[in-house]
Short mmCIF file of C-alpha atoms in Angstrom, two decimals:
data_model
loop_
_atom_site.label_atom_id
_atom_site.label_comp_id
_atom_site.label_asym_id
_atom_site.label_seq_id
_atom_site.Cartn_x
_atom_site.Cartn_y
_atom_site.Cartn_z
CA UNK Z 1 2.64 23.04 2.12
CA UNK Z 2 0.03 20.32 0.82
CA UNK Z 3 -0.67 17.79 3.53
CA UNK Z 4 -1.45 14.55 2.40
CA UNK Z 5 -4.56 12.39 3.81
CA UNK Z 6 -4.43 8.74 3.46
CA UNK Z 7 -6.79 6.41 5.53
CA UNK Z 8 -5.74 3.20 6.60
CA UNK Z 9 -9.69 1.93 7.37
CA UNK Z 10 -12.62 2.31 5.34
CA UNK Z 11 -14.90 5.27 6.48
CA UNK Z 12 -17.50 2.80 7.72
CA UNK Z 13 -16.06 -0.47 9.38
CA UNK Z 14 -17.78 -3.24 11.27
CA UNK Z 15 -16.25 -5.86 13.36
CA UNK Z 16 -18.69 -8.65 15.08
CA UNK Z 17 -18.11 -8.63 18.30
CA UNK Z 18 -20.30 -11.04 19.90
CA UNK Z 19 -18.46 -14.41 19.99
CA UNK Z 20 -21.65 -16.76 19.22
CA UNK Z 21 -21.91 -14.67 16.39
CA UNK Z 22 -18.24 -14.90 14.99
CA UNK Z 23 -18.19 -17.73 12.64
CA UNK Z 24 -22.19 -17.00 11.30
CA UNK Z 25 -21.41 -14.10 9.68
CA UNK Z 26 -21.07 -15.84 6.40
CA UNK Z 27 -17.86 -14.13 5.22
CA UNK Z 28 -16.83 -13.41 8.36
CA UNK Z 29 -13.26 -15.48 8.31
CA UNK Z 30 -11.14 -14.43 11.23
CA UNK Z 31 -11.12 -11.69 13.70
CA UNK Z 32 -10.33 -8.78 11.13
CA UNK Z 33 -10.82 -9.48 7.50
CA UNK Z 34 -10.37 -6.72 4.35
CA UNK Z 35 -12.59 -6.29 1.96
CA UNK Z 36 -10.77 -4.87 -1.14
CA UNK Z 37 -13.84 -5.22 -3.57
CA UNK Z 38 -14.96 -7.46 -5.78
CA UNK Z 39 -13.40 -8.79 -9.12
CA UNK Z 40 -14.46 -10.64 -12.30
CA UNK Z 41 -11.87 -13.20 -11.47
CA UNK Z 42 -11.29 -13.70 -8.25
CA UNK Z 43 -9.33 -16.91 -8.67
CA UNK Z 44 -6.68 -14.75 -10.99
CA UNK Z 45 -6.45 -11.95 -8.61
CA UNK Z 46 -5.19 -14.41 -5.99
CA UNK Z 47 -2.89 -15.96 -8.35
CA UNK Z 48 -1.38 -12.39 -8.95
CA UNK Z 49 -1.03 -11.98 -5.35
CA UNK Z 50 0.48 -15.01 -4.30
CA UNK Z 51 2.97 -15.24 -7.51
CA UNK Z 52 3.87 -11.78 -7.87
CA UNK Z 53 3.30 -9.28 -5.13
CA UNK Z 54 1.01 -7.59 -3.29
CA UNK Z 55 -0.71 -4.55 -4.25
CA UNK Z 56 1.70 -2.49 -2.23
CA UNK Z 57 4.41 -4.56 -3.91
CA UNK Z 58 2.90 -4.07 -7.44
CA UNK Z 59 2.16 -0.38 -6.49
CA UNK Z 60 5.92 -0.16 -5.17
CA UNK Z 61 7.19 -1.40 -8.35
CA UNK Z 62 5.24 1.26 -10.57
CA UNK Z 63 6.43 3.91 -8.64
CA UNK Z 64 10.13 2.72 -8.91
CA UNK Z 65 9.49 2.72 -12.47
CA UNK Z 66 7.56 5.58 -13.12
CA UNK Z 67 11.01 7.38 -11.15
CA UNK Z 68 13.13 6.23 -13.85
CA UNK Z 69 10.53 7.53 -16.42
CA UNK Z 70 10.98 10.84 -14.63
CA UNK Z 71 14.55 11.02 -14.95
CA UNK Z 72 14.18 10.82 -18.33
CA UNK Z 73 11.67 12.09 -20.41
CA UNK Z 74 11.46 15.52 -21.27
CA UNK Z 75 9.13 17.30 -18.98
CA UNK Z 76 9.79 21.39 -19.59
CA UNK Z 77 6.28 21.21 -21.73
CA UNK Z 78 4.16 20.11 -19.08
CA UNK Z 79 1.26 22.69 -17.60
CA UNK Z 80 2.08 23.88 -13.83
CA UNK Z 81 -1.09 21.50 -13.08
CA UNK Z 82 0.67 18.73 -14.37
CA UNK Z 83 4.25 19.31 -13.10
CA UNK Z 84 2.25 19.85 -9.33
CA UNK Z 85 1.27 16.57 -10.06
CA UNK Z 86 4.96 14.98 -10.55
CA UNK Z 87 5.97 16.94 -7.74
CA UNK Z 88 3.51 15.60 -5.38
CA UNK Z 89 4.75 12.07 -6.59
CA UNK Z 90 7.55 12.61 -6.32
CA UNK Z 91 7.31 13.75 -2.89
CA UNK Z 92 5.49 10.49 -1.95
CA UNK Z 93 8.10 8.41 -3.65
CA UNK Z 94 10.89 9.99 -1.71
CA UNK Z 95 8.74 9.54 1.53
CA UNK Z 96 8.13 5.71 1.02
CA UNK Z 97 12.37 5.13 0.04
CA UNK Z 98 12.87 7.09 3.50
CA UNK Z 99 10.41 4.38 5.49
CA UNK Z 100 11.77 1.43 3.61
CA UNK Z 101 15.18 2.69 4.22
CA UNK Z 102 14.65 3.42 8.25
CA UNK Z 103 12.70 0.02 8.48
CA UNK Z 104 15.06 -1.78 6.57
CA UNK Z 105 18.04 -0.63 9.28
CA UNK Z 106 15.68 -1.01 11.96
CA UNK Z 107 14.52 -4.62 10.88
CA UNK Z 108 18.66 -5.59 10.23
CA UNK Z 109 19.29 -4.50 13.44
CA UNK Z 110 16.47 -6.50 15.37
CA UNK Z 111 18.04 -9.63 13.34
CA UNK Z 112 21.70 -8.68 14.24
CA UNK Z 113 20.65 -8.37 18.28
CA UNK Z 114 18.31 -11.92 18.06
CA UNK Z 115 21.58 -13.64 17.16
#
């Protein structure tokens, strides 16, 4: 079986820890801050994130869609390469329905017991 790596911090992260030095670090806003690159247009990225998702929203969406593409288009022509490469999608789909799923019961029960 393939394992799958996926980091949740860039390899090399900093974090001022010195508290005369936490607000003269320039773009050093808050206690953590991420970085996800720069863009041409900043000021439309953050429209796109505040009007229609985040990118694990956006990202979410494709992959709901790309399912449905799956189901049905014709895929017997594909190279073994390239049907690994649904496969492994399709294995990372299923896993991220099975966390939404078992967070969605566990954050309907936390609201059910708060009442």
């Amino acid at each position: 079986m393939k394992t799958f790596n996926f980091a949740l911090a860039p390899e090399r992260l900093w974090q001022a820890i010195n508290p005369w030095t936490f607000y003269q670090q320039g773009s050093q806003i808050g206690f953590v801050n991420i970085d996800l690159g720069s863009t041409p247009a900043p000021e439309t990225e953050q429209t796109i994130l505040d009007e229609v998702g985040s990118y694990g929203r956006q990202i979410g969406r494709i992959g709901d869609a790309l399912e449905v593409l799956l189901k049905h288009v014709p895929l017997e022509n594909l190279s073994q390469e390239e049907q690994d490469a649904l496969v492994v999608l399709k294995g990372q789909l299923a896993e991220i329905r099975q966390i939404k799923e078992r967070q969605g019961r566990k954050q309907s029960q936390d609201r059910s017991e708060s009442r």
